[in-house]
Amino acid sequence: MLAKAVPDVPEPDSVKGGLRYEPKWDGFRGIVTVDGDDVEIGSRGAKPLTRYFPELVAAFRTQFGGRDHPVVLDGEVVLRSGEPGNERLDWEALSQRIHPAESRITKLSVETPAQFVAFDLLAADGAGLTDLPFDERRARLEALAADLEDPLFVTRTTLDVDLAREWLTTFEGAGLDGVVAKPRTRPYEPGKRSMLKVKHHRTADVVAIGYRIHKSGTGVGSLLVGLYGDDGELRQVGGVSAFSDKRRVQLVDELESVVLRDADGRPVTGDGERSRFSSGRDTSFVRLQPSVVLEVRYDQMEGARFRHTVQFERWRPDRDARSCGFEQLEVPAAYDLRDVLD
């Protein structure tokens, strides 16, 4: 069951039957099936995640195992970091958990253990529950999970739209991604965007530092962008993509005059940052003179980088590239993740 993006937290009467609100967690969506001592964790796209989180498998086996009938939960695998009283979600540490080596998986399961936050119940007590209204599924989830212990949690929920709007602001300080509004009377509808999600959206002026050729071999696949730090160094902070076929070709022409070239007039290229998600993929890019400024939309930062791919808003020919620094970014007030989980 998926969510459709909306610009603001909707009023409860905007959907027939009303809405129930929840924090939007920033992790790996997971469908967990516990059948006796067998535990399976599948991603939203049905990819198996079980082997990467042995500590969660053990927790589900301990807290849900031994039942006469399977339990199926929908939720989010997350990972928290920070000192007690100042914890927050840590996407970078979570992404490191997807590793091919069994020894590495075992080591990280101890050093950076994950948590699971349940927000829906799809089967229990020998019956599938997907045809039931969400309010009833939620009530059954609360009853089933009354005695859950860390690292297993149930997300909080409210019918108060004003409180949901407060969560949108305050919970960001703990690394959460926004707010989800769920129709109270609707069944569970796999593949349909029946839920509504509100995420943080901000703008920033950034410097174009390079571009990658589209996988088709024609046009700009993505623009790499950067910001100046306090030390005067220009640092890559993310990328802009999702251009149309026509726009990709146009961008090559528009950026031609600022392509860095060597003494022989050939474009200078660089090698982009790699991760396990870019394994085997060409990360080289054409370098640009740091003079072109563009405005982008983003939701949040992960350290010194944009958490997700940012969206192109407009060119800013009126803006000096050197003035595009980290100080323009809005920093949410810190909020302890433990206060969201409890």
PDB file of N, CA and C in Angstrom, residues 45 110 133 138 149 156 170 219 230 239-240 259 261 273 277 316 326-327:
ATOM      1  N   GLY A  45       9.443  -3.845  -2.727  1.00  0.00           N
ATOM      2  CA  GLY A  45       9.494  -4.468  -4.043  1.00  0.00           C
ATOM      3  C   GLY A  45       9.697  -5.965  -3.978  1.00  0.00           C
ATOM      4  N   VAL A 110      25.705  -6.101  15.488  1.00  0.00           N
ATOM      5  CA  VAL A 110      26.058  -5.839  16.890  1.00  0.00           C
ATOM      6  C   VAL A 110      26.427  -4.377  17.095  1.00  0.00           C
ATOM      7  N   PRO A 133     -11.272  -2.368   7.698  1.00  0.00           N
ATOM      8  CA  PRO A 133     -10.922  -0.941   7.721  1.00  0.00           C
ATOM      9  C   PRO A 133      -9.641  -0.718   8.513  1.00  0.00           C
ATOM     10  N   ARG A 138      -5.624  -1.274  12.974  1.00  0.00           N
ATOM     11  CA  ARG A 138      -4.798  -0.575  13.950  1.00  0.00           C
ATOM     12  C   ARG A 138      -5.107  -1.056  15.368  1.00  0.00           C
ATOM     13  N   GLU A 149       8.975  -5.012  22.916  1.00  0.00           N
ATOM     14  CA  GLU A 149      10.153  -4.397  23.512  1.00  0.00           C
ATOM     15  C   GLU A 149      11.161  -4.061  22.422  1.00  0.00           C
ATOM     16  N   ARG A 156       3.359   5.674  16.661  1.00  0.00           N
ATOM     17  CA  ARG A 156       2.270   6.418  17.297  1.00  0.00           C
ATOM     18  C   ARG A 156       1.299   6.915  16.236  1.00  0.00           C
ATOM     19  N   THR A 170       8.330  19.181  14.477  1.00  0.00           N
ATOM     20  CA  THR A 170       9.210  18.781  15.576  1.00  0.00           C
ATOM     21  C   THR A 170       9.945  17.478  15.322  1.00  0.00           C
ATOM     22  N   GLY A 219      22.569  13.207 -24.052  1.00  0.00           N
ATOM     23  CA  GLY A 219      22.067  14.225 -23.143  1.00  0.00           C
ATOM     24  C   GLY A 219      22.538  14.056 -21.709  1.00  0.00           C
ATOM     25  N   ASP A 230      32.707  26.551   5.006  1.00  0.00           N
ATOM     26  CA  ASP A 230      33.340  27.681   5.689  1.00  0.00           C
ATOM     27  C   ASP A 230      34.810  27.830   5.316  1.00  0.00           C
ATOM     28  N   GLY A 239      22.609  15.523  -6.417  1.00  0.00           N
ATOM     29  CA  GLY A 239      22.399  15.570  -7.844  1.00  0.00           C
ATOM     30  C   GLY A 239      20.965  15.882  -8.208  1.00  0.00           C
ATOM     31  N   VAL A 240      20.784  16.364  -9.421  1.00  0.00           N
ATOM     32  CA  VAL A 240      19.470  16.706  -9.965  1.00  0.00           C
ATOM     33  C   VAL A 240      19.244  15.837 -11.204  1.00  0.00           C
ATOM     34  N   VAL A 259      31.964  24.080 -19.680  1.00  0.00           N
ATOM     35  CA  VAL A 259      32.657  22.796 -19.532  1.00  0.00           C
ATOM     36  C   VAL A 259      34.151  23.057 -19.365  1.00  0.00           C
ATOM     37  N   ARG A 261      37.964  22.300 -19.795  1.00  0.00           N
ATOM     38  CA  ARG A 261      38.692  21.604 -20.853  1.00  0.00           C
ATOM     39  C   ARG A 261      40.192  21.624 -20.573  1.00  0.00           C
ATOM     40  N   GLU A 273      31.511   9.888  -6.538  1.00  0.00           N
ATOM     41  CA  GLU A 273      31.506   9.060  -5.335  1.00  0.00           C
ATOM     42  C   GLU A 273      30.776   7.756  -5.598  1.00  0.00           C
ATOM     43  N   PHE A 277      25.364   0.938  -3.787  1.00  0.00           N
ATOM     44  CA  PHE A 277      24.226   1.070  -4.678  1.00  0.00           C
ATOM     45  C   PHE A 277      24.660   1.443  -6.094  1.00  0.00           C
ATOM     46  N   ARG A 316      19.581  30.547 -11.654  1.00  0.00           N
ATOM     47  CA  ARG A 316      19.742  31.792 -10.904  1.00  0.00           C
ATOM     48  C   ARG A 316      20.933  32.565 -11.453  1.00  0.00           C
ATOM     49  N   PHE A 326      26.644  26.566   2.827  1.00  0.00           N
ATOM     50  CA  PHE A 326      25.795  25.739   3.689  1.00  0.00           C
ATOM     51  C   PHE A 326      24.947  26.579   4.649  1.00  0.00           C
ATOM     52  N   GLU A 327      25.371  27.819   4.899  1.00  0.00           N
ATOM     53  CA  GLU A 327      24.663  28.629   5.892  1.00  0.00           C
ATOM     54  C   GLU A 327      23.240  28.965   5.456  1.00  0.00           C
TER      55      GLU A 327
END
